[in-house]
mmCIF file of C-alpha atoms in Angstrom:
data_model
loop_
_atom_site.group_PDB
_atom_site.id
_atom_site.type_symbol
_atom_site.label_atom_id
_atom_site.label_comp_id
_atom_site.label_asym_id
_atom_site.label_seq_id
_atom_site.Cartn_x
_atom_site.Cartn_y
_atom_site.Cartn_z
ATOM 1 C CA MET A 1 -2.416 15.848 22.169
ATOM 2 C CA VAL A 2 -0.051 13.001 20.991
ATOM 3 C CA LEU A 3 -0.917 10.523 18.095
ATOM 4 C CA LEU A 4 -0.403 6.717 19.319
ATOM 5 C CA LEU A 5 0.616 4.653 16.268
ATOM 6 C CA ARG A 6 0.154 0.780 16.315
ATOM 7 C CA TYR A 7 1.736 -1.767 14.112
ATOM 8 C CA GLY A 8 0.549 -5.525 13.294
ATOM 9 C CA GLU A 9 2.830 -7.930 11.806
ATOM 10 C CA ILE A 10 5.989 -6.568 13.167
ATOM 11 C CA HIS A 11 5.403 -7.751 16.527
ATOM 12 C CA LEU A 12 5.868 -11.364 15.018
ATOM 13 C CA LYS A 13 9.555 -10.580 13.515
ATOM 14 C CA GLY A 14 11.471 -11.889 16.428
ATOM 15 C CA LEU A 15 15.129 -10.762 16.560
ATOM 16 C CA ASN A 16 14.540 -8.938 13.423
ATOM 17 C CA ARG A 17 11.734 -6.507 14.975
ATOM 18 C CA PRO A 18 14.158 -3.899 15.726
ATOM 19 C CA HIS A 19 15.005 -3.508 12.037
ATOM 20 C CA PHE A 20 11.380 -3.314 10.950
ATOM 21 C CA GLU A 21 10.550 -1.027 13.606
ATOM 22 C CA LYS A 22 13.423 1.302 12.417
ATOM 23 C CA LEU A 23 11.972 1.173 8.777
ATOM 24 C CA LEU A 24 8.472 2.048 9.923
ATOM 25 C CA ARG A 25 9.636 4.817 11.945
ATOM 26 C CA ASP A 26 11.514 6.356 8.657
ATOM 27 C CA ALA A 27 8.639 5.723 6.722
ATOM 28 C CA VAL A 28 6.392 7.819 9.333
ATOM 29 C CA ARG A 29 8.995 10.605 9.413
ATOM 30 C CA ARG A 30 8.924 10.667 5.548
ATOM 31 C CA ALA A 31 4.953 10.969 5.644
ATOM 32 C CA LEU A 32 5.298 14.109 8.191
ATOM 33 C CA THR A 33 8.059 15.995 6.221
ATOM 34 C CA PRO A 34 5.387 18.692 5.725
ATOM 35 C CA TYR A 35 5.145 19.129 9.575
ATOM 36 C CA PRO A 36 8.680 19.902 10.468
ATOM 37 C CA GLN A 37 7.887 20.213 14.173
ATOM 38 C CA ALA A 38 6.545 16.811 14.458
ATOM 39 C CA LYS A 39 8.504 14.319 16.586
ATOM 40 C CA VAL A 40 8.338 10.775 16.353
ATOM 41 C CA SER A 41 9.390 8.599 19.072
ATOM 42 C CA ARG A 42 9.271 4.666 19.790
ATOM 43 C CA GLY A 43 7.809 3.233 22.875
ATOM 44 C CA THR A 44 7.048 -0.454 23.923
ATOM 45 C CA GLY A 45 5.017 -1.785 20.995
ATOM 46 C CA ARG A 46 3.941 1.702 20.074
ATOM 47 C CA PHE A 47 5.347 5.026 18.203
ATOM 48 C CA TYR A 48 4.334 8.383 19.319
ATOM 49 C CA VAL A 49 3.983 11.665 17.481
ATOM 50 C CA THR A 50 4.268 14.751 19.011
ATOM 51 C CA GLY A 51 4.816 18.411 18.317
ATOM 52 C CA LEU A 52 1.765 18.748 15.832
ATOM 53 C CA GLU A 53 -0.715 21.720 16.043
ATOM 54 C CA ASP A 54 -4.547 20.885 16.140
ATOM 55 C CA SER A 55 -4.758 22.632 12.832
ATOM 56 C CA GLU A 56 -2.225 20.257 11.388
ATOM 57 C CA LEU A 57 -3.850 16.844 12.726
ATOM 58 C CA PRO A 58 -6.064 16.191 9.813
ATOM 59 C CA GLY A 59 -3.448 16.401 7.193
ATOM 60 C CA ALA A 60 -1.012 14.491 9.368
ATOM 61 C CA GLU A 61 -3.638 11.725 9.895
ATOM 62 C CA ALA A 62 -4.350 11.625 5.952
ATOM 63 C CA ALA A 63 -0.410 11.199 5.377
ATOM 64 C CA LEU A 64 -0.289 8.467 8.096
ATOM 65 C CA ARG A 65 -3.382 6.365 6.596
ATOM 66 C CA ARG A 66 -1.016 5.796 3.489
ATOM 67 C CA VAL A 67 1.938 4.589 5.332
ATOM 68 C CA PHE A 68 2.564 0.601 5.000
ATOM 69 C CA GLY A 69 3.272 -1.090 8.204
ATOM 70 C CA LEU A 70 0.965 1.050 10.401
ATOM 71 C CA HIS A 71 -1.924 -0.916 11.526
ATOM 72 C CA SER A 72 -3.802 1.827 13.227
ATOM 73 C CA PHE A 73 -3.681 5.235 15.249
ATOM 74 C CA SER A 74 -5.334 7.306 17.738
ATOM 75 C CA GLU A 75 -5.470 10.879 18.801
ATOM 76 C CA ALA A 76 -4.627 10.354 22.473
ATOM 77 C CA VAL A 77 -4.174 12.311 25.612
ATOM 78 C CA GLU A 78 -1.086 11.585 27.419
ATOM 79 C CA THR A 79 -1.048 11.460 31.227
ATOM 80 C CA GLU A 80 1.267 10.746 33.958
ATOM 81 C CA LYS A 81 1.253 7.167 35.593
ATOM 82 C CA THR A 82 0.142 7.637 39.265
ATOM 83 C CA ASP A 83 -0.893 4.934 41.602
ATOM 84 C CA ASP A 84 -4.811 6.060 41.494
ATOM 85 C CA LEU A 85 -4.558 6.912 37.724
ATOM 86 C CA LEU A 86 -6.462 10.005 38.551
ATOM 87 C CA PRO A 87 -4.907 12.277 35.531
ATOM 88 C CA LEU A 88 -6.102 9.436 33.233
ATOM 89 C CA LYS A 89 -9.372 9.032 34.641
ATOM 90 C CA GLU A 90 -9.907 13.028 34.611
ATOM 91 C CA ALA A 91 -8.852 13.126 30.930
ATOM 92 C CA LEU A 92 -11.226 10.181 29.823
ATOM 93 C CA ALA A 93 -14.193 11.644 31.741
ATOM 94 C CA GLU A 94 -13.518 15.060 29.938
ATOM 95 C CA MET A 95 -13.613 13.036 26.548
ATOM 96 C CA ALA A 96 -16.742 11.413 27.773
ATOM 97 C CA ARG A 97 -18.386 15.060 28.446
ATOM 98 C CA GLU A 98 -17.134 16.327 24.974
ATOM 99 C CA TRP A 99 -18.550 13.433 23.188
ATOM 100 C CA MET A 100 -21.727 13.939 24.913
ATOM 101 C CA ARG A 101 -21.646 17.687 24.275
ATOM 102 C CA ARG A 102 -20.490 17.213 20.419
ATOM 103 C CA GLU A 103 -23.361 14.577 19.929
ATOM 104 C CA GLY A 104 -26.121 16.376 21.585
ATOM 105 C CA ARG A 105 -26.642 13.620 23.889
ATOM 106 C CA GLU A 106 -28.362 13.821 27.376
ATOM 107 C CA THR A 107 -27.983 9.898 27.986
ATOM 108 C CA ALA A 108 -25.390 7.487 26.758
ATOM 109 C CA THR A 109 -23.792 4.067 27.233
ATOM 110 C CA PHE A 110 -20.014 3.378 27.412
ATOM 111 C CA LYS A 111 -17.489 0.746 27.936
ATOM 112 C CA VAL A 112 -13.805 1.319 29.100
ATOM 113 C CA GLU A 113 -11.012 -0.993 27.442
ATOM 114 C CA THR A 114 -7.757 -1.150 29.006
ATOM 115 C CA LYS A 115 -4.064 -2.457 27.624
ATOM 116 C CA ARG A 116 -1.524 -2.702 30.449
ATOM 117 C CA ALA A 117 1.638 -2.963 28.542
ATOM 118 C CA ASP A 118 3.499 -2.225 31.786
ATOM 119 C CA LYS A 119 3.253 -5.303 33.723
ATOM 120 C CA ARG A 120 4.898 -3.817 36.874
ATOM 121 C CA PHE A 121 1.486 -1.683 37.390
ATOM 122 C CA PRO A 122 -0.221 -3.371 40.184
ATOM 123 C CA ALA A 123 -3.589 -3.013 39.046
ATOM 124 C CA THR A 124 -5.131 -5.526 36.095
ATOM 125 C CA SER A 125 -6.370 -4.339 32.967
ATOM 126 C CA MET A 126 -9.841 -5.603 34.317
ATOM 127 C CA GLN A 127 -9.298 -3.619 37.343
ATOM 128 C CA ILE A 128 -8.280 -0.541 35.667
ATOM 129 C CA SER A 129 -11.337 -0.569 33.382
ATOM 130 C CA ALA A 130 -13.498 -0.858 36.503
ATOM 131 C CA ASP A 131 -12.096 1.814 38.316
ATOM 132 C CA ILE A 132 -12.057 4.263 35.498
ATOM 133 C CA GLY A 133 -15.745 3.326 34.581
ATOM 134 C CA GLY A 134 -16.670 3.993 38.074
ATOM 135 C CA TYR A 135 -14.987 7.552 37.944
ATOM 136 C CA VAL A 136 -16.760 8.348 34.432
ATOM 137 C CA LEU A 137 -20.409 7.014 36.186
ATOM 138 C CA GLU A 138 -19.796 9.404 39.031
ATOM 139 C CA HIS A 139 -18.529 12.544 37.360
ATOM 140 C CA VAL A 140 -20.308 12.339 33.787
ATOM 141 C CA PRO A 141 -24.199 12.563 34.481
ATOM 142 C CA GLY A 142 -26.193 10.527 31.852
ATOM 143 C CA MET A 143 -23.782 7.638 31.289
ATOM 144 C CA THR A 144 -24.380 4.227 31.931
ATOM 145 C CA VAL A 145 -22.414 1.130 31.301
ATOM 146 C CA ASP A 146 -22.976 -1.367 28.560
ATOM 147 C CA VAL A 147 -20.075 -3.752 28.042
ATOM 148 C CA HIS A 148 -21.662 -5.428 24.897
ATOM 149 C CA ASP A 149 -23.107 -2.695 22.671
ATOM 150 C CA PRO A 150 -22.078 0.760 23.860
ATOM 151 C CA ASP A 151 -22.429 4.061 22.333
ATOM 152 C CA LEU A 152 -18.924 5.127 23.255
ATOM 153 C CA ARG A 153 -15.965 3.209 24.011
ATOM 154 C CA LEU A 154 -13.383 4.842 26.227
ATOM 155 C CA TYR A 155 -9.732 3.397 25.570
ATOM 156 C CA ALA A 156 -6.933 3.271 28.425
ATOM 157 C CA GLU A 157 -3.149 2.260 27.790
ATOM 158 C CA VAL A 158 -0.666 2.006 30.679
ATOM 159 C CA ARG A 159 2.653 2.050 29.159
ATOM 160 C CA GLU A 160 5.729 4.422 29.597
ATOM 161 C CA LYS A 161 2.903 7.003 30.700
ATOM 162 C CA CYS A 162 -0.830 6.610 30.494
ATOM 163 C CA TYR A 163 -2.860 7.357 27.257
ATOM 164 C CA GLY A 164 -6.571 7.997 26.895
ATOM 165 C CA TYR A 165 -8.448 8.027 23.644
ATOM 166 C CA THR A 166 -12.077 7.356 22.166
ATOM 167 C CA GLY A 167 -11.250 6.403 18.352
ATOM 168 C CA ILE A 168 -9.319 4.440 16.205
ATOM 169 C CA ILE A 169 -8.101 5.178 12.709
ATOM 170 C CA PRO A 170 -7.266 2.238 10.544
ATOM 171 C CA GLY A 171 -3.990 2.444 8.940
ATOM 172 C CA ALA A 172 -2.795 0.965 5.565
ATOM 173 C CA GLY A 173 -1.405 -2.236 7.043
ATOM 174 C CA GLY A 174 1.393 -4.577 5.658
ATOM 175 C CA LEU A 175 5.098 -4.109 6.264
ATOM 176 C CA PRO A 176 7.161 -1.221 6.163
ATOM 177 C CA PRO A 177 8.532 0.196 2.758
ATOM 178 C CA ARG A 178 12.025 -1.474 1.720
ATOM 179 C CA SER A 179 11.754 -4.382 4.259
ATOM 180 C CA SER A 180 11.164 -7.007 1.688
ATOM 181 C CA GLY A 181 13.303 -6.500 -1.338
ATOM 182 C CA ARG A 182 12.950 -4.976 -4.745
ATOM 183 C CA ALA A 183 10.646 -6.024 -7.606
ATOM 184 C CA MET A 184 10.082 -4.710 -11.275
ATOM 185 C CA LEU A 185 6.285 -3.718 -11.899
ATOM 186 C CA LEU A 186 5.104 -3.914 -15.364
ATOM 187 C CA LEU A 187 3.222 -0.692 -15.390
ATOM 188 C CA SER A 188 0.494 -0.021 -18.198
ATOM 189 C CA GLY A 189 -1.714 2.794 -18.486
ATOM 190 C CA GLY A 190 -4.367 0.700 -17.293
ATOM 191 C CA ILE A 191 -6.627 0.022 -13.920
ATOM 192 C CA ASP A 192 -4.993 -3.446 -13.060
ATOM 193 C CA SER A 193 -1.117 -2.779 -12.860
ATOM 194 C CA PRO A 194 -1.168 0.044 -10.530
ATOM 195 C CA ALA A 195 -3.428 -1.744 -8.154
ATOM 196 C CA ALA A 196 -1.110 -4.682 -8.324
ATOM 197 C CA GLY A 197 1.887 -2.494 -7.688
ATOM 198 C CA TYR A 198 0.094 -1.069 -4.543
ATOM 199 C CA LEU A 199 -0.380 -4.648 -3.081
ATOM 200 C CA ILE A 200 3.109 -5.956 -3.755
ATOM 201 C CA ALA A 201 4.402 -2.690 -2.131
ATOM 202 C CA LYS A 202 2.102 -2.923 0.908
ATOM 203 C CA ARG A 203 4.013 -6.302 1.669
ATOM 204 C CA GLY A 204 7.275 -3.897 2.002
ATOM 205 C CA VAL A 205 8.385 -4.505 -1.509
ATOM 206 C CA GLU A 206 10.377 -1.485 -3.217
ATOM 207 C CA LEU A 207 8.910 -0.812 -6.512
ATOM 208 C CA HIS A 208 10.680 -0.380 -9.818
ATOM 209 C CA ALA A 209 8.729 -0.105 -12.627
ATOM 210 C CA VAL A 210 8.673 -0.475 -16.726
ATOM 211 C CA HIS A 211 6.583 0.842 -19.401
ATOM 212 C CA PHE A 212 6.682 -0.074 -22.998
ATOM 213 C CA HIS A 213 5.887 2.961 -25.107
ATOM 214 C CA SER A 214 5.152 2.737 -29.029
ATOM 215 C CA PHE A 215 5.450 5.842 -30.409
ATOM 216 C CA PRO A 216 3.634 7.261 -32.795
ATOM 217 C CA PHE A 217 1.043 4.375 -32.134
ATOM 218 C CA THR A 218 0.832 5.609 -28.579
ATOM 219 C CA SER A 219 0.652 9.035 -27.893
ATOM 220 C CA GLU A 220 2.883 11.202 -25.460
ATOM 221 C CA GLN A 221 -0.173 11.801 -23.305
ATOM 222 C CA ALA A 222 -0.297 7.991 -23.053
ATOM 223 C CA ARG A 223 3.488 7.949 -21.534
ATOM 224 C CA GLN A 224 2.550 10.827 -19.157
ATOM 225 C CA LYS A 225 -0.292 9.139 -17.852
ATOM 226 C CA VAL A 226 1.963 6.376 -16.890
ATOM 227 C CA VAL A 227 4.374 8.974 -15.077
ATOM 228 C CA ASP A 228 1.267 10.405 -13.297
ATOM 229 C CA LEU A 229 0.208 6.742 -12.219
ATOM 230 C CA ALA A 230 3.591 6.249 -10.981
ATOM 231 C CA ARG A 231 3.658 9.354 -9.080
ATOM 232 C CA ILE A 232 0.434 8.520 -7.449
ATOM 233 C CA LEU A 233 1.804 4.989 -6.414
ATOM 234 C CA SER A 234 4.741 6.634 -5.014
ATOM 235 C CA SER A 235 2.872 8.930 -2.556
ATOM 236 C CA MET A 236 2.184 5.447 -0.973
ATOM 237 C CA THR A 237 5.238 3.297 -1.725
ATOM 238 C CA GLY A 238 8.043 5.835 -1.955
ATOM 239 C CA PRO A 239 10.066 6.904 -4.941
ATOM 240 C CA ILE A 240 9.692 4.681 -7.969
ATOM 241 C CA THR A 241 12.218 4.029 -10.529
ATOM 242 C CA LEU A 242 10.369 4.338 -13.924
ATOM 243 C CA ASN A 243 12.027 2.704 -17.115
ATOM 244 C CA VAL A 244 10.431 3.684 -20.324
ATOM 245 C CA VAL A 245 11.248 1.271 -22.971
ATOM 246 C CA PRO A 246 10.911 2.016 -26.813
ATOM 247 C CA PHE A 247 8.541 -0.691 -28.198
ATOM 248 C CA THR A 248 7.692 0.095 -31.722
ATOM 249 C CA GLU A 249 10.060 -1.520 -33.538
ATOM 250 C CA ILE A 250 9.488 -4.746 -31.840
ATOM 251 C CA GLN A 251 5.870 -4.624 -32.085
ATOM 252 C CA THR A 252 6.038 -3.538 -35.866
ATOM 253 C CA LYS A 253 8.173 -6.766 -36.461
ATOM 254 C CA ILE A 254 5.874 -9.184 -34.659
ATOM 255 C CA HIS A 255 2.840 -7.490 -36.637
ATOM 256 C CA THR A 256 4.858 -8.277 -39.933
ATOM 257 C CA ASP A 257 6.564 -11.365 -39.363
ATOM 258 C CA CYS A 258 4.469 -13.716 -36.808
ATOM 259 C CA PRO A 259 1.096 -15.108 -37.259
ATOM 260 C CA PRO A 260 -1.688 -12.852 -36.197
ATOM 261 C CA GLU A 261 -3.408 -15.369 -33.525
ATOM 262 C CA MET A 262 0.290 -15.440 -31.948
ATOM 263 C CA MET A 263 1.021 -11.530 -31.941
ATOM 264 C CA VAL A 264 -0.095 -10.632 -28.198
ATOM 265 C CA LEU A 265 1.627 -13.435 -26.728
ATOM 266 C CA ILE A 266 4.745 -12.955 -28.532
ATOM 267 C CA MET A 267 4.578 -9.368 -27.629
ATOM 268 C CA ARG A 268 4.171 -10.241 -23.776
ATOM 269 C CA ARG A 269 7.099 -12.617 -24.199
ATOM 270 C CA PHE A 270 9.249 -9.684 -25.351
ATOM 271 C CA MET A 271 7.939 -7.657 -22.726
ATOM 272 C CA MET A 272 8.955 -10.167 -20.114
ATOM 273 C CA ARG A 273 12.472 -10.789 -21.468
ATOM 274 C CA ILE A 274 13.050 -6.839 -21.450
ATOM 275 C CA ALA A 275 11.825 -6.597 -18.009
ATOM 276 C CA ALA A 276 13.789 -9.127 -16.514
ATOM 277 C CA ALA A 277 16.890 -7.772 -18.073
ATOM 278 C CA LEU A 278 16.130 -4.364 -16.780
ATOM 279 C CA ALA A 279 14.966 -5.919 -13.371
ATOM 280 C CA GLY A 280 18.373 -7.726 -13.214
ATOM 281 C CA ALA A 281 20.499 -4.693 -13.862
ATOM 282 C CA GLN A 282 18.417 -2.958 -10.909
ATOM 283 C CA GLU A 283 18.843 -5.662 -8.494
ATOM 284 C CA CYS A 284 15.129 -6.442 -8.582
ATOM 285 C CA ALA A 285 14.287 -10.171 -7.378
ATOM 286 C CA ALA A 286 10.813 -10.558 -9.364
ATOM 287 C CA LEU A 287 8.574 -9.170 -11.754
ATOM 288 C CA VAL A 288 5.059 -8.109 -10.946
ATOM 289 C CA THR A 289 2.196 -7.714 -13.270
ATOM 290 C CA GLY A 290 -1.571 -6.743 -13.080
ATOM 291 C CA GLU A 291 -2.918 -9.956 -14.703
ATOM 292 C CA SER A 292 -5.952 -12.256 -13.283
ATOM 293 C CA ILE A 293 -7.035 -15.612 -14.562
ATOM 294 C CA GLY A 294 -9.066 -15.471 -17.486
ATOM 295 C CA GLN A 295 -9.621 -11.654 -17.833
ATOM 296 C CA VAL A 296 -8.328 -11.590 -21.325
ATOM 297 C CA ALA A 297 -7.016 -14.328 -23.907
ATOM 298 C CA SER A 298 -3.393 -13.727 -22.716
ATOM 299 C CA GLN A 299 -4.212 -14.232 -19.277
ATOM 300 C CA THR A 300 -5.617 -17.864 -19.502
ATOM 301 C CA LEU A 301 -3.310 -20.297 -17.332
ATOM 302 C CA ALA A 302 -2.065 -21.705 -20.731
ATOM 303 C CA SER A 303 -0.939 -18.273 -21.923
ATOM 304 C CA LEU A 304 0.384 -17.072 -18.469
ATOM 305 C CA ARG A 305 2.584 -20.261 -18.517
ATOM 306 C CA VAL A 306 3.821 -19.403 -22.044
ATOM 307 C CA THR A 307 4.830 -15.834 -21.009
ATOM 308 C CA ASP A 308 6.303 -16.809 -17.897
ATOM 309 C CA CYS A 309 8.661 -19.348 -19.122
ATOM 310 C CA VAL A 310 10.979 -16.672 -20.934
ATOM 311 C CA ALA A 311 11.778 -14.999 -17.559
ATOM 312 C CA ASP A 312 14.720 -16.089 -15.412
ATOM 313 C CA MET A 313 13.055 -14.697 -12.239
ATOM 314 C CA PRO A 314 9.503 -15.224 -10.333
ATOM 315 C CA VAL A 315 6.588 -13.420 -11.611
ATOM 316 C CA PHE A 316 4.168 -12.270 -8.766
ATOM 317 C CA ARG A 317 0.488 -11.391 -9.904
ATOM 318 C CA PRO A 318 -1.259 -9.961 -6.873
ATOM 319 C CA LEU A 319 -4.388 -9.790 -8.565
ATOM 320 C CA ILE A 320 -4.524 -13.027 -9.902
ATOM 321 C CA GLY A 321 -7.860 -14.083 -8.027
ATOM 322 C CA PHE A 322 -9.633 -10.661 -8.387
ATOM 323 C CA ASP A 323 -12.507 -9.884 -10.571
ATOM 324 C CA LYS A 324 -12.665 -6.944 -12.476
ATOM 325 C CA LEU A 325 -15.121 -4.989 -9.922
ATOM 326 C CA ASP A 326 -12.466 -6.183 -7.161
ATOM 327 C CA ILE A 327 -9.632 -4.285 -9.019
ATOM 328 C CA ILE A 328 -11.723 -0.993 -9.907
ATOM 329 C CA ALA A 329 -12.651 -0.850 -6.079
ATOM 330 C CA LEU A 330 -9.044 -1.147 -5.154
ATOM 331 C CA ALA A 331 -8.103 1.478 -7.836
ATOM 332 C CA GLU A 332 -10.581 3.796 -6.571
ATOM 333 C CA SER A 333 -9.584 3.530 -2.982
ATOM 334 C CA ILE A 334 -5.894 4.129 -3.880
ATOM 335 C CA GLY A 335 -6.623 7.076 -6.008
ATOM 336 C CA THR A 336 -5.336 5.725 -9.414
ATOM 337 C CA TYR A 337 -8.678 4.998 -10.898
ATOM 338 C CA GLU A 338 -9.317 8.277 -12.397
ATOM 339 C CA THR A 339 -5.920 8.634 -14.072
ATOM 340 C CA SER A 340 -6.122 4.978 -15.330
ATOM 341 C CA ILE A 341 -9.446 5.483 -17.461
ATOM 342 C CA LEU A 342 -8.222 8.607 -19.163
ATOM 343 C CA PRO A 343 -8.551 7.731 -22.988
ATOM 344 C CA TYR A 344 -5.066 7.285 -23.787
ATOM 345 C CA GLU A 345 -4.273 3.931 -25.159
ATOM 346 C CA ASP A 346 -1.057 1.841 -24.290
ATOM 347 C CA CYS A 347 0.945 -0.514 -26.617
ATOM 348 C CA CYS A 348 -1.021 -3.179 -25.665
ATOM 349 C CA THR A 349 -3.940 -2.184 -27.617
ATOM 350 C CA VAL A 350 -1.977 -1.788 -30.821
ATOM 351 C CA PHE A 351 -2.207 -4.528 -33.489
ATOM 352 C CA VAL A 352 -4.656 -6.512 -31.541
ATOM 353 C CA PRO A 353 -5.745 -9.757 -33.758
ATOM 354 C CA LYS A 354 -9.196 -10.694 -33.996
ATOM 355 C CA HIS A 355 -8.980 -14.273 -32.548
ATOM 356 C CA PRO A 356 -6.018 -14.377 -30.481
ATOM 357 C CA LEU A 357 -4.987 -17.815 -28.904
ATOM 358 C CA THR A 358 -6.292 -18.726 -25.406
ATOM 359 C CA ASN A 359 -4.681 -22.130 -25.320
ATOM 360 C CA PRO A 360 -1.027 -21.851 -26.667
ATOM 361 C CA HIS A 361 1.601 -24.372 -26.994
ATOM 362 C CA GLU A 362 5.148 -23.215 -25.964
ATOM 363 C CA ASP A 363 6.795 -24.800 -28.890
ATOM 364 C CA ARG A 364 4.345 -23.538 -31.416
ATOM 365 C CA ILE A 365 5.027 -20.017 -30.085
ATOM 366 C CA ALA A 366 8.905 -20.595 -29.763
ATOM 367 C CA LYS A 367 8.832 -21.561 -33.304
ATOM 368 C CA ALA A 368 6.767 -18.480 -34.785
ATOM 369 C CA GLU A 369 9.096 -15.889 -32.856
ATOM 370 C CA SER A 370 12.314 -17.408 -33.984
ATOM 371 C CA VAL A 371 11.997 -15.791 -37.397
ATOM 372 C CA LEU A 372 12.985 -12.670 -35.329
ATOM 373 C CA PRO A 373 16.283 -11.531 -34.043
ATOM 374 C CA ILE A 374 15.050 -11.822 -30.463
ATOM 375 C CA ASP A 375 18.412 -11.152 -28.426
ATOM 376 C CA GLU A 376 19.460 -8.363 -30.741
ATOM 377 C CA LEU A 377 15.804 -6.608 -30.334
ATOM 378 C CA VAL A 378 15.765 -7.029 -26.730
ATOM 379 C CA GLN A 379 19.345 -5.598 -26.306
ATOM 380 C CA LYS A 380 18.357 -2.692 -28.455
ATOM 381 C CA ALA A 381 15.183 -1.888 -26.493
ATOM 382 C CA VAL A 382 17.043 -2.084 -23.209
ATOM 383 C CA ALA A 383 19.865 0.083 -24.471
ATOM 384 C CA GLY A 384 17.208 2.385 -25.517
ATOM 385 C CA THR A 385 15.479 2.604 -22.353
ATOM 386 C CA GLU A 386 14.945 6.019 -20.382
ATOM 387 C CA THR A 387 15.264 5.610 -16.675
ATOM 388 C CA PHE A 388 14.254 8.152 -14.209
ATOM 389 C CA ARG A 389 12.943 8.508 -10.674
ATOM 390 C CA VAL A 390 9.396 9.370 -9.894
ATOM 391 C CA THR A 391 8.763 10.802 -6.455
ATOM 392 C CA PRO A 392 5.434 12.076 -4.587
#
C-alpha cells in the first residue's frame, strides 16, 4: 500500500514550483516523524509515502490531514505500467470485490475515473476507463456501470507507475508552512485569535505570537492556557515563537490617567505598538489579530482605524467578515475551542468600561494618551518580555 498525496495551488507557481514542493515534502516528513520507516518521494505532480505498516495508516493519515499545502490523499495500490494495464485492472477489480464484501452488497453500480499523467502512454484516459470498466464487469459479479451517480468510484492514475484506489481523503489545503514569510499573531486566551492564526498559517505564513499578561489581575492559569493554545496550533503550523509581555503597569496607568470610555482603545494601541516592536525585532512582516467587524466596541471600523494607525506594518485580520458562530465552528474543527473556553480571563477583561467608545476620533485618543510616557512604557514592556519556543 502506498499513500498518494496531491497538492493544489503549488501547480500554479511556475518557476517557483520546485521551492514550494520542497517545503511541502519537508512538512510531510515532519508530520510523519513518529513513523521512521516511512519514505516520502516526489513524482510528477504527486508525492508518495511508502514503508508504512497497515496498523500505522490511521495515525499517519490523521497527521497528514493537518499538513498545510496538501489538497488530498489516497490509500493506493501501486502496479507496474504494462501495455494492457492488466496488473492495474486486477487490483481495481479486487478493490471492487472487497468493497462489495465490506458493504454486504450483492449488486452495486460503479464508475472508473482515470488520470493519464504520462502522455506517452498510447491509450487515452477515456479508453483506459472503458478498458478497466469492462474488466470489472467481467470479473466482479453483481456490478453494473453508472457514470452519473455510482455507488462506487474506482480511480486509476497512469504516472511513473500505475495507481489504483477507491477513496479520496481531504487535506488541509493552503500553502506549505514557511512559504509566505513570517507574521506576529496577537494571541489572547479567547476563541478568535487562535482561529485567525490557523487561517494565516494556512497561507504558508510562519507564526510568531505575542500575549499580554497582567499578573496579578490575570492568573497563571490564564497564561498557561495561551501556551496550551499555541501548542495546539503548532501541531498544524509548526513551532511557534511565543512572546509573553508584562502588561500590568501599562493597564494600571491607563486606568488611572485616561478617560474610562477610551481605556480599551488606548490599551489596544499600546498592544499594537509593542507587537510591532517585537515583530520588527523578530523579522515579521505583519501583525495578525482575531478581530471581526462589529463584534465588540473596539472592533468597529472607526476603532480598528484608530488602533491600526500606531503600527508601522500591515495588520491582517483573517476573521474580519466572520460572525461568531463561524468562528466557533472553525475553532472546534481545529481543536482549540475547548481550551479557549476554559474560565481563565485574559487582560482584555481587566478594567472594562461600562460605555466604551464605538466611533472614536484619532486626535482625541492621541491627546488622551499623551499624558502617559508612551515610548518609555513600550520599551520597558519589550525589555521585560519572556520569549520561548512552543512545539507540538
